Short mmCIF file of C-alpha atoms and ligand atoms in Angstrom, two decimals:
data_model
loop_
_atom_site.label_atom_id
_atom_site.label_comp_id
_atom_site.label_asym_id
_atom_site.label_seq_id
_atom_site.Cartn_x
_atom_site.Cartn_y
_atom_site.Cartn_z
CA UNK W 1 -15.96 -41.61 42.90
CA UNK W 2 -15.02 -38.34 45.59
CA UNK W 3 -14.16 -35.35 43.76
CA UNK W 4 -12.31 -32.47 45.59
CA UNK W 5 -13.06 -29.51 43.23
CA UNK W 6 -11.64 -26.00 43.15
CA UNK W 7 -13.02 -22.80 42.38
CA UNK W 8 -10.74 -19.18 42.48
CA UNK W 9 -12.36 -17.90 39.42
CA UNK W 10 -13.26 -14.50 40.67
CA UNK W 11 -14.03 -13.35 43.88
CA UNK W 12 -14.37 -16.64 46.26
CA UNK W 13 -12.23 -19.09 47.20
CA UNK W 14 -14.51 -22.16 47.18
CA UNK W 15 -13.53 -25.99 47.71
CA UNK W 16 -16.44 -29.22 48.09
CA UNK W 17 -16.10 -32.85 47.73
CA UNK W 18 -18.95 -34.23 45.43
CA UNK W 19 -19.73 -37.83 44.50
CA UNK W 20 -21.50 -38.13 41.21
CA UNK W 21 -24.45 -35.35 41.94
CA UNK W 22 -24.17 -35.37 45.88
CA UNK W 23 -21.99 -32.53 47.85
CA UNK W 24 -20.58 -34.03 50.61
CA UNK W 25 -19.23 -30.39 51.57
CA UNK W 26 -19.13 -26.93 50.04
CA UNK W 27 -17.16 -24.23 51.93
CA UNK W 28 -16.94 -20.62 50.40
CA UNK W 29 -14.76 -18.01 51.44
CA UNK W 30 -16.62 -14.45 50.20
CA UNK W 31 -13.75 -11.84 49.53
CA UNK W 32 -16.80 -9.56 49.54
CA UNK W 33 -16.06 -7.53 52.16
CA UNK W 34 -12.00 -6.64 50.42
CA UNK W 35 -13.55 -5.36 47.32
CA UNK W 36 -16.30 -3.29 48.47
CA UNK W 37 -14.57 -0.31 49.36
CA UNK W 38 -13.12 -0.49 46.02
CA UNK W 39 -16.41 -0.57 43.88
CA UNK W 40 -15.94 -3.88 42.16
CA UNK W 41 -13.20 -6.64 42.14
CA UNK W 42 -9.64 -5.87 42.36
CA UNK W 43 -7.57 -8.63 40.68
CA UNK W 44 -4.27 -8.51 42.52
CA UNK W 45 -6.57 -8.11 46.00
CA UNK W 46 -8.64 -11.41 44.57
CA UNK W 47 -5.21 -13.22 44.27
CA UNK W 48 -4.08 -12.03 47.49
CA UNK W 49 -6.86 -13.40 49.39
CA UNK W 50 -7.05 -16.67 47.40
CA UNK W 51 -3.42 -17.27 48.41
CA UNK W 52 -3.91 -16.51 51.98
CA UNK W 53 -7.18 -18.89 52.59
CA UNK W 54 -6.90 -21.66 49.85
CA UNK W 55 -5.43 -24.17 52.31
CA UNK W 56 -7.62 -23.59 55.19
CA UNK W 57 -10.68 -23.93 52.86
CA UNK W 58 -9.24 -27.15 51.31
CA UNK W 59 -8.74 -28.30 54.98
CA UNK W 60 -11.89 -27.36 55.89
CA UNK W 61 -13.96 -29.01 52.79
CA UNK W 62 -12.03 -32.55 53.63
CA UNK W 63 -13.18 -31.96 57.29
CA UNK W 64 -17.06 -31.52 56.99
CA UNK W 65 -17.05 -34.60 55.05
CA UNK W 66 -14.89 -36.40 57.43
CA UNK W 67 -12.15 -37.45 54.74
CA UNK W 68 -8.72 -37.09 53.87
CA UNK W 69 -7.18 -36.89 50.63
CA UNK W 70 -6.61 -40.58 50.63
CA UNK W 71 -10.48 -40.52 50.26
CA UNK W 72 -10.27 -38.16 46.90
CA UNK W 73 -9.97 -39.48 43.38
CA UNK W 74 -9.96 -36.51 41.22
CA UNK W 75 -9.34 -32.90 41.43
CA UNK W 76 -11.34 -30.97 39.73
CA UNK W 77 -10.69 -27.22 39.09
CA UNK W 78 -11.96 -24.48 37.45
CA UNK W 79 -9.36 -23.43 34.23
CA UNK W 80 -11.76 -20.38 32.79
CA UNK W 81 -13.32 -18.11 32.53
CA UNK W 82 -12.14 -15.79 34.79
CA UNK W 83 -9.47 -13.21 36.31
CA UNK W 84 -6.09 -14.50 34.86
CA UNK W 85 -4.34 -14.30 38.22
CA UNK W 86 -6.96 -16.02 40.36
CA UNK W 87 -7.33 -18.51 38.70
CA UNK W 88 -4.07 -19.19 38.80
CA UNK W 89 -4.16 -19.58 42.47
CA UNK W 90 -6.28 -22.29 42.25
CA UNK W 91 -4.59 -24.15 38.99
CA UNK W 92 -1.09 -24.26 41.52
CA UNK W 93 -3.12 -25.21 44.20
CA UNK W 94 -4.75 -28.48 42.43
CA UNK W 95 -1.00 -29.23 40.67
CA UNK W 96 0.47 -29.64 44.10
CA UNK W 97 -2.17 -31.82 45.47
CA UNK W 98 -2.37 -33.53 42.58
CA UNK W 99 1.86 -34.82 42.88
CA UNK W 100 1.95 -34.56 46.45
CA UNK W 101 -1.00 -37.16 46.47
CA UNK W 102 -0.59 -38.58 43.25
CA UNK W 103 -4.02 -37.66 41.96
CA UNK W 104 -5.50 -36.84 38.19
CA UNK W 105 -7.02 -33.48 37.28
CA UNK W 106 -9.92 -32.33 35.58
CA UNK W 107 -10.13 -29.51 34.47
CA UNK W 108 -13.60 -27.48 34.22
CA UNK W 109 -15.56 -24.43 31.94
CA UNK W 110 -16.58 -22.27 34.92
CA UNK W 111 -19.51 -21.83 33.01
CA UNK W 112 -20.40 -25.73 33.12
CA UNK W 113 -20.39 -25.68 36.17
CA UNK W 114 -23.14 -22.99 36.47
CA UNK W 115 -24.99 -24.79 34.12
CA UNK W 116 -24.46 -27.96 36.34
CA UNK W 117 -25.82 -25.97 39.37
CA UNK W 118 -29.31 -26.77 38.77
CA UNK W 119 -28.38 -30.81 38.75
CA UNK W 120 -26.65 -30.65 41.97
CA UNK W 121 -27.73 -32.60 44.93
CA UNK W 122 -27.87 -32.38 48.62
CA UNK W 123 -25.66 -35.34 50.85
CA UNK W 124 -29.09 -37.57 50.33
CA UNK W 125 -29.01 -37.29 46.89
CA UNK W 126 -31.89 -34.37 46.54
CA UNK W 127 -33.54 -33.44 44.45
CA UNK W 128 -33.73 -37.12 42.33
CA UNK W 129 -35.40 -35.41 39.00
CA UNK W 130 -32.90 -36.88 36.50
CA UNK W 131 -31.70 -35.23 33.19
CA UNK W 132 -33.89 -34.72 30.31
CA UNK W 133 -32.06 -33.11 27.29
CA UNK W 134 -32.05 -30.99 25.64
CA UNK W 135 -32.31 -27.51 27.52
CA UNK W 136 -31.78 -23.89 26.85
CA UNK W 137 -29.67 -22.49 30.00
CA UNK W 138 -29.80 -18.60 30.08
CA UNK W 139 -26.38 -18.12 32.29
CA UNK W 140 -26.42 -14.47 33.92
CA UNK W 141 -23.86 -13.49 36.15
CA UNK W 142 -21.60 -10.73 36.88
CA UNK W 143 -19.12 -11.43 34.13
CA UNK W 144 -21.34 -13.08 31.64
CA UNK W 145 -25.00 -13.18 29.90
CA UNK W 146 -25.00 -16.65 27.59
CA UNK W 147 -27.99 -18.59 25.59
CA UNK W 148 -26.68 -22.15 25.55
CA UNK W 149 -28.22 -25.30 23.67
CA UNK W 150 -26.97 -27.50 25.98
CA UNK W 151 -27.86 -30.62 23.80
CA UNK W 152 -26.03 -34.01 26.11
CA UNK W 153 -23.80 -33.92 29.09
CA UNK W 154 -20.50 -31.82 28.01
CA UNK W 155 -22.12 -30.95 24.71
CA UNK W 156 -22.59 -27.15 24.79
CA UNK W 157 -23.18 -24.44 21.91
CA UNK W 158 -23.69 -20.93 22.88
CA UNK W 159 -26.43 -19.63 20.85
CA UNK W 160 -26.11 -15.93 22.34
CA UNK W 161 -24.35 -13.59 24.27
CA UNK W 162 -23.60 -10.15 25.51
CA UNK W 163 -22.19 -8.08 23.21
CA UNK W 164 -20.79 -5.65 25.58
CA UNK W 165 -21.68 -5.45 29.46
CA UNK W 166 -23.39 -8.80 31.25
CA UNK W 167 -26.43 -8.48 32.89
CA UNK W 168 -25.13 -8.61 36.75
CA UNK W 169 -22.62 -6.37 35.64
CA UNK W 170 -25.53 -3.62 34.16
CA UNK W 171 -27.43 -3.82 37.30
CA UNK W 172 -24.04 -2.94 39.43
CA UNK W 173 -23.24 -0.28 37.25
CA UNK W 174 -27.01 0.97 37.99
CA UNK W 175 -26.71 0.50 41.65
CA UNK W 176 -23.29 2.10 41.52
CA UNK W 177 -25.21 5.59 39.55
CA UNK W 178 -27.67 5.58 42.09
CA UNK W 179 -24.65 5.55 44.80
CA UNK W 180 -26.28 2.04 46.64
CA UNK W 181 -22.79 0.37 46.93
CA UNK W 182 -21.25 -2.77 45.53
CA UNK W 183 -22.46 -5.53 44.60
CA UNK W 184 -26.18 -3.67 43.45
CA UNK W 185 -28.53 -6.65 42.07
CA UNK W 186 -29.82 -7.28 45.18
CA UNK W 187 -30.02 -3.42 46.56
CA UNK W 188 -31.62 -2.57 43.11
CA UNK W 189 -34.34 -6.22 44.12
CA UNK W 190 -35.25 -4.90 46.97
CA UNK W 191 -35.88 -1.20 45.85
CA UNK W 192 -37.86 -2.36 42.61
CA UNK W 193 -40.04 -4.29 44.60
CA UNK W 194 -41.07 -1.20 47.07
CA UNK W 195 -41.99 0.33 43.70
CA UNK W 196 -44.26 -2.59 42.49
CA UNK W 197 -42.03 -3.77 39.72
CA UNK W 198 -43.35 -1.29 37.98
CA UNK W 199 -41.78 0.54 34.81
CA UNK W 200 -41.97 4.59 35.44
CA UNK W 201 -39.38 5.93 32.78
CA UNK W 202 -39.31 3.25 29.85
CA UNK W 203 -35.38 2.97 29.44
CA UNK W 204 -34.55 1.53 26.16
CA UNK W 205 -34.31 -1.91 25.59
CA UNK W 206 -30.90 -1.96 23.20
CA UNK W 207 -30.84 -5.05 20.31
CA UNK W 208 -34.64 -6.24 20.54
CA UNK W 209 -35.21 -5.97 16.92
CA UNK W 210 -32.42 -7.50 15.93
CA UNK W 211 -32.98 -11.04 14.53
CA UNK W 212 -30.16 -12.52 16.57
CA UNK W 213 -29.57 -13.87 20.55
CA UNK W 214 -27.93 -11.56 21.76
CA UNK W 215 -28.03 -9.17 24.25
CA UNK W 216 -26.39 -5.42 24.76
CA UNK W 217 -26.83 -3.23 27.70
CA UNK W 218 -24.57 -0.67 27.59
CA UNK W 219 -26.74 1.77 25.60
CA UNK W 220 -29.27 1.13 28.40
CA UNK W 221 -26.45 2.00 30.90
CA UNK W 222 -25.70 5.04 28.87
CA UNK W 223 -29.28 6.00 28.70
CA UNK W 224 -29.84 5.38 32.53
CA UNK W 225 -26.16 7.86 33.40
CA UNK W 226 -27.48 10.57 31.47
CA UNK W 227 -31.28 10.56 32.82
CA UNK W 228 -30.47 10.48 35.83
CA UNK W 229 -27.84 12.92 35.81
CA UNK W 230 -30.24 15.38 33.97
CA UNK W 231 -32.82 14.72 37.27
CA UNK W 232 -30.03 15.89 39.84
CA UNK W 233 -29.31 15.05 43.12
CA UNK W 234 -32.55 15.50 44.77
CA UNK W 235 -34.97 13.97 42.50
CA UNK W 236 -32.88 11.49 42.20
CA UNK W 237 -32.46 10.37 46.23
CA UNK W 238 -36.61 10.68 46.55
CA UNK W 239 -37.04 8.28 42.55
CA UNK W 240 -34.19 6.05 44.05
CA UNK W 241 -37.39 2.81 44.18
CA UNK W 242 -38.63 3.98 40.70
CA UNK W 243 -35.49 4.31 38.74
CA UNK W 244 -34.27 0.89 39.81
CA UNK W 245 -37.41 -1.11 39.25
CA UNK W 246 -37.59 0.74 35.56
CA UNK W 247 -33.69 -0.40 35.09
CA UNK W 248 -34.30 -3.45 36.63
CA UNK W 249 -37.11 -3.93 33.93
CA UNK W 250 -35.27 -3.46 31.35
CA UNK W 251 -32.77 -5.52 31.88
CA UNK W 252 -35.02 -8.20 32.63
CA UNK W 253 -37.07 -7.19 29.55
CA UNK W 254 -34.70 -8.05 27.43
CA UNK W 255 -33.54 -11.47 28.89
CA UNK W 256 -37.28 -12.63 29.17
CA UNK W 257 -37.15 -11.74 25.44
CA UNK W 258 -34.29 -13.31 24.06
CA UNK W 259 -35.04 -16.40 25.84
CA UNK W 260 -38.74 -16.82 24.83
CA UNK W 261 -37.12 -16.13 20.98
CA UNK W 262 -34.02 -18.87 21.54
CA UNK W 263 -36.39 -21.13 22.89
CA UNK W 264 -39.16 -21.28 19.88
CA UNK W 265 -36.27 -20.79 17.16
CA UNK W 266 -34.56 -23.88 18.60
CA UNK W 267 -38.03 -25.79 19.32
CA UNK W 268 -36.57 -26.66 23.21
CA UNK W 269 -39.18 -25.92 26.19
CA UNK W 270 -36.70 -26.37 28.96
CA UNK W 271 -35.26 -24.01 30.44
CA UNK W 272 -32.29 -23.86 32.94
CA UNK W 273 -30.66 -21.00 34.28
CA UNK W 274 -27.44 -20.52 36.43
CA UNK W 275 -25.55 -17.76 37.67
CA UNK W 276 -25.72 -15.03 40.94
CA UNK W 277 -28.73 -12.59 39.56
CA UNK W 278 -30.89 -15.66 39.22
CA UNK W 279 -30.88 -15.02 43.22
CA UNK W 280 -33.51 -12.67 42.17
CA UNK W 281 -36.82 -13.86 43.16
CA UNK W 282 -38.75 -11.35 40.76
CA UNK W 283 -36.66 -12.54 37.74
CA UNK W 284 -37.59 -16.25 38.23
CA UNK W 285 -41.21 -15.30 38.82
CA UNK W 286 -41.16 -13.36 35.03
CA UNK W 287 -39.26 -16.99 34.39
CA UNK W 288 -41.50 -19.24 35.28
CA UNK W 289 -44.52 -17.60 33.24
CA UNK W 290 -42.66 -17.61 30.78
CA UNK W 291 -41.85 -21.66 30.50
CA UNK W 292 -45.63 -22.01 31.61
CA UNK W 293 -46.89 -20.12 28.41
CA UNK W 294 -45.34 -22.93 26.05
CA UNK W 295 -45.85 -25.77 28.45
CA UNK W 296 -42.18 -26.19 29.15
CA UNK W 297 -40.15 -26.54 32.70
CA UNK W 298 -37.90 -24.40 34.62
CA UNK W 299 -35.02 -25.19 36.35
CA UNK W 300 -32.60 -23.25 38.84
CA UNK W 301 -30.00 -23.89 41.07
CA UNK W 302 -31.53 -26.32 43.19
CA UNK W 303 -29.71 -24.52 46.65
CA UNK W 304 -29.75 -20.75 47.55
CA UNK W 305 -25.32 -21.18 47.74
CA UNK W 306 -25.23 -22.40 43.85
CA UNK W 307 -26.16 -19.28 42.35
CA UNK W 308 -23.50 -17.38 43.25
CA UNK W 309 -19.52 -19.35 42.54
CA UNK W 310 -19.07 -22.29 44.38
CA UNK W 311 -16.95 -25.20 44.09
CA UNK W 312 -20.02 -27.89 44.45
CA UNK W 313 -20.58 -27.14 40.54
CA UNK W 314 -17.32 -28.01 39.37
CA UNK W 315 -17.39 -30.85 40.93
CA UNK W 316 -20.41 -31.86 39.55
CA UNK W 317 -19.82 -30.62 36.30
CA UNK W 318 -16.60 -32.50 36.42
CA UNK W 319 -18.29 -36.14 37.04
CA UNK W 320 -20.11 -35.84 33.75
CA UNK W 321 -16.74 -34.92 31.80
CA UNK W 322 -14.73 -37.92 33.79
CA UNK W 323 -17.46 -40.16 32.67
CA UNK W 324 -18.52 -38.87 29.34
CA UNK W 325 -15.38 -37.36 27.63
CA UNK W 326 -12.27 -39.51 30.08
CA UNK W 327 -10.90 -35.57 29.60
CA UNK W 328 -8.16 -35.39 32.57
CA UNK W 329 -5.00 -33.98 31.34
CA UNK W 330 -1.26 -34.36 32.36
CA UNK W 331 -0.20 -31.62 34.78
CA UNK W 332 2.29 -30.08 33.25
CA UNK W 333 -0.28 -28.67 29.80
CA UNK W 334 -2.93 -27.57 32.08
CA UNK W 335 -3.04 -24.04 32.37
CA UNK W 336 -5.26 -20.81 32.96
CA UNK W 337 -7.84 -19.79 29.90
CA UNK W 338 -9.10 -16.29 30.98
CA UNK W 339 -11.58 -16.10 27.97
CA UNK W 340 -12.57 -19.78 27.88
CA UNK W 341 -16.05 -20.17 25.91
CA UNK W 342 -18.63 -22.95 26.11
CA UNK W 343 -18.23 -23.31 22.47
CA UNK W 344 -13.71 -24.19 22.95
CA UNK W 345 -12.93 -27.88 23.93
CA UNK W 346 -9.85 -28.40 26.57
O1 LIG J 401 -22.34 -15.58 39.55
P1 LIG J 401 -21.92 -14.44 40.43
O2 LIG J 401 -22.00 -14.62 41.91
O3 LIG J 401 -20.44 -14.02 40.12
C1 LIG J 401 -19.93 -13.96 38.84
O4 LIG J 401 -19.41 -15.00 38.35
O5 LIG J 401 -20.04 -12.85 38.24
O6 LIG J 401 -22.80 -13.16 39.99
C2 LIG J 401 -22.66 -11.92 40.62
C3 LIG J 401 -23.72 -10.99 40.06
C4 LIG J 401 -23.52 -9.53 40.49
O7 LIG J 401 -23.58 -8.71 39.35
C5 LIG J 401 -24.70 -9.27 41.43
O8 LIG J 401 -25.14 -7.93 41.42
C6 LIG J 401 -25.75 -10.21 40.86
O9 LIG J 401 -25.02 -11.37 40.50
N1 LIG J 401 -26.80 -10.51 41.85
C7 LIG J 401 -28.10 -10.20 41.68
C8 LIG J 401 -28.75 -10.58 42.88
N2 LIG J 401 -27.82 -11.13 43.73
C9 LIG J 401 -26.63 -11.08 43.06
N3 LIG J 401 -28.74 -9.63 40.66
C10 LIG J 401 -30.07 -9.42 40.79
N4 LIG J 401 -30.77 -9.74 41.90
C11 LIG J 401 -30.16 -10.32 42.96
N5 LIG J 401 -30.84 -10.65 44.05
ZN1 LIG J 402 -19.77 -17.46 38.21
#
C-alpha cells in the first residue's frame, strides 16, 4: 500500500511516499531562510511559500521514487496541529489530488506522526526492531511539550503538557535574549557545550513540586529576561556559553524530571521521544541515563530528517490508522483543526 503524505503544518512544505514503515522518498522544503529575518514564523509568509512550492515538492517526492500517482493509494495529510492557514495549503492540496485522481484521504494528528518518527524505516526496511507497547513518548518541539501513554497503535492519552510556552519555543526565546538569531536550540547546544554543560546561575525550575505532568517555562523565561538584563550588555556578550548551558539546564531539568515521574507513576520503561530539540545530542545523552537507571529502552527518530517536520511521519503514522481504525473520511468534512490534541478523535 503507497502512501503520498502531506505535511504544511508550520514552517516546511514536506511530501514522501511510504509503504507500511518504508520511505520510498521524503523531500522537505525549509522556509527557514523567509522567517529568519523576522524572528520566528510569519503565518501569511508560511502560506505564501507553501502555495508557491507545494507542487514542485509533490512532483519531486513521486520522482525519487520513480512513480506516478497511478502508483499512490492514499493521501495522507496532516489536519492539526498547526498554523490555521498552512495547513490549509496542504488540506486543498490533498482534496484536489484526491478527485483529480480519484484517491481516499487520511487524515493525520501532526503529533502522531512525531510519535511515529521513531518507527520509521529506511527504503530496506531499517531499522526491523518491531513495536513493543506500551511507551511513554515525551514530544518536544517548537510548538509543543506532551507526556503521552501511547498504549496500541492510534491509541494515545496525553498524560502532560505545557502549560504555557513549549520547550523549543523557551530555548528560542533564550537564544533570541541573548541576541543569537532564530531558530536558537541549536546556537544555545553548541554554546552550552563550550561551557561543559555546566549550571553557573541555577535558574528556577517552574512546576517541579507540583504533583502533576506538566511542564511551565515561562517563569524560567521571565527569570532568565530579567537576569540578564540586570548583567548588561557586556557581561552578558563575555557569559554568552554560561548563561545558555544554565538555561539550557533548566529546561532540560525539568523534562528529565517529569519524564522519570510519568514513567514510574504509569509503571512503563519505554521511552520514545519525537520532535526538532530531540536533535540535541546532550538531551538524549541525559535521556538515555535516564531509561538505563530503571532498565528501560530509548527510542528516537531513527533518521537525523525526522526530528524536525517531515512528511515521512504522516505517512507512517497514517498506515497504522488505515489499518487499525479504516479512518479515511469523505472530502468534503475534512477540514483544518489548528488546536487538534492527541487526546480528540477525527
Ligand atoms: O519539531 P520542530 O522542527 O518544529 C515544530 O513543530 O515546532 O521543532 C523546532 C524546535 C525549535 O524550537 C528549535 O529551536 C528546536 O526545535 N531545536 C533544537 C535543536 N534543533 C532544533 N533544540 C535544542 N537543540 C537542538 N539541537
Ligand atoms: Zn512538528
Amino acid at each position: 500500500m503507497n502512501i503520498l503524505s502531506i505535511d504544511t503544518s508550520c514552517d516546511e512544505t514536506s511530501v514522501a511516499v511510504t509503504s507500511e514503515r518504508r520511505v520510498l522518498s521524503n523531500v522537505i522544503y525549509s522556509q527557514v531562510l523567509v522567517h529568519k529575518q523576522w524572528g520566528g514564523v510569519v503565518p501569511s509568509l508560511a502560506k505564501r511559500a507553501h502555495e508557491e512550492r507545494i507542487d514542485f515538492v509533490i512532483n519531486e517526492a513521486l520522482k525519487k521514487c520513480r512513480m506516478t500517482m497511478k502508483d499512490v493509494d492514499y493521501i495522507a495529510v496532516t489536519y492539526g496541529p498547526g498554523l490555521a492557514i498552512a495547513l490549509e495549503v496542504g488540506i486543498k492540496t490533498a482534496k484536489e489530488l484526491a478527485t483529480v485522481f480519484n484517491k481516499k484521504i487520511i487524515p493525520v494528528n501532526h503529533m502522531e506522526g512525531h510519535i511515529y518518527s521513531c518507527f520509521v524505516q529506511n527504503s530496506q526496511g531499517k531499522p526491523k526492531g518491531d513495536f513493543n507497547f506500551p511507551y511513554i513518548a515525551l514530544l518536544i518541539s517548537g510548538g509543543h511539550t506532551e507526556l503521552v501513554l501511547f498504549r496500541n497503535h492510534c491509541e494515545y492519552e496525553i498524560i502532560g503538557a505545557t502549560v504555557d510556552d513549549a520547550a523549543g519555543e523557551a530555548l528560542d526565546k533564550a537564544a533570541k535574549v541573548l541576541g543569537l538569531g532564530y531558530p536558537g536550540g541549536a546556537v544555545v547546544e553548541r554554546l552550552a557545550s563550550r561551557a561543559g554543560n555546566k549550571d553557573y546561575y541555577n535558574f528556577p525550575r517552574p512546576m517541579l513540586k507540583d504533583n502533576t505532568l506538566n511542564f511551565s517555562f515561562s517563569g524560567l523565561k521571565t527569570a532568565f529576561y530579567y537576569f540578564t538584563e540586570k548583567m548588561g550588555e557586556e557581561e552578558k556578550t563575555t557569559h554568552l556559553e554560561q548563561l545558555s548551558s544554565s538555561f539550557q539546564e533548566a529546561v532540560f531539568d525539568c523534562l528529565l524530571k517529569r519524564t522519570e515521574k510519568a514513567m514510574q507513576k504509569h509503571e512503563v520503561n519505554r521511552l520514545i521521544v519525537g520532535g526538532g530539540v530531540v536533535a540535541n545530542m546532550y538531551l538524549r545523552k541525559l535521556l538515555r541515563n535516564l531509561t538505563k537507571k530503571s532498565n528501560g529502552t530509548i527510542l528516537f527518530p531513527t533518521l537525523k530528517y525526522l526530528t524536525g517536520d517531515n512528511a515521512a511521519m504522516i505517512g507512517v503514522a497514517a498506515h497504522y490508522i488505515v489499518e487499525k481504525r479504516g479512518n479515511i473520511v469523505p472530502e468534503d468534512t475534512l477540514d483544518r483543526v489548528p488546536r487538534l490534541s492527541l487526546n480528540d478523535r477525527f
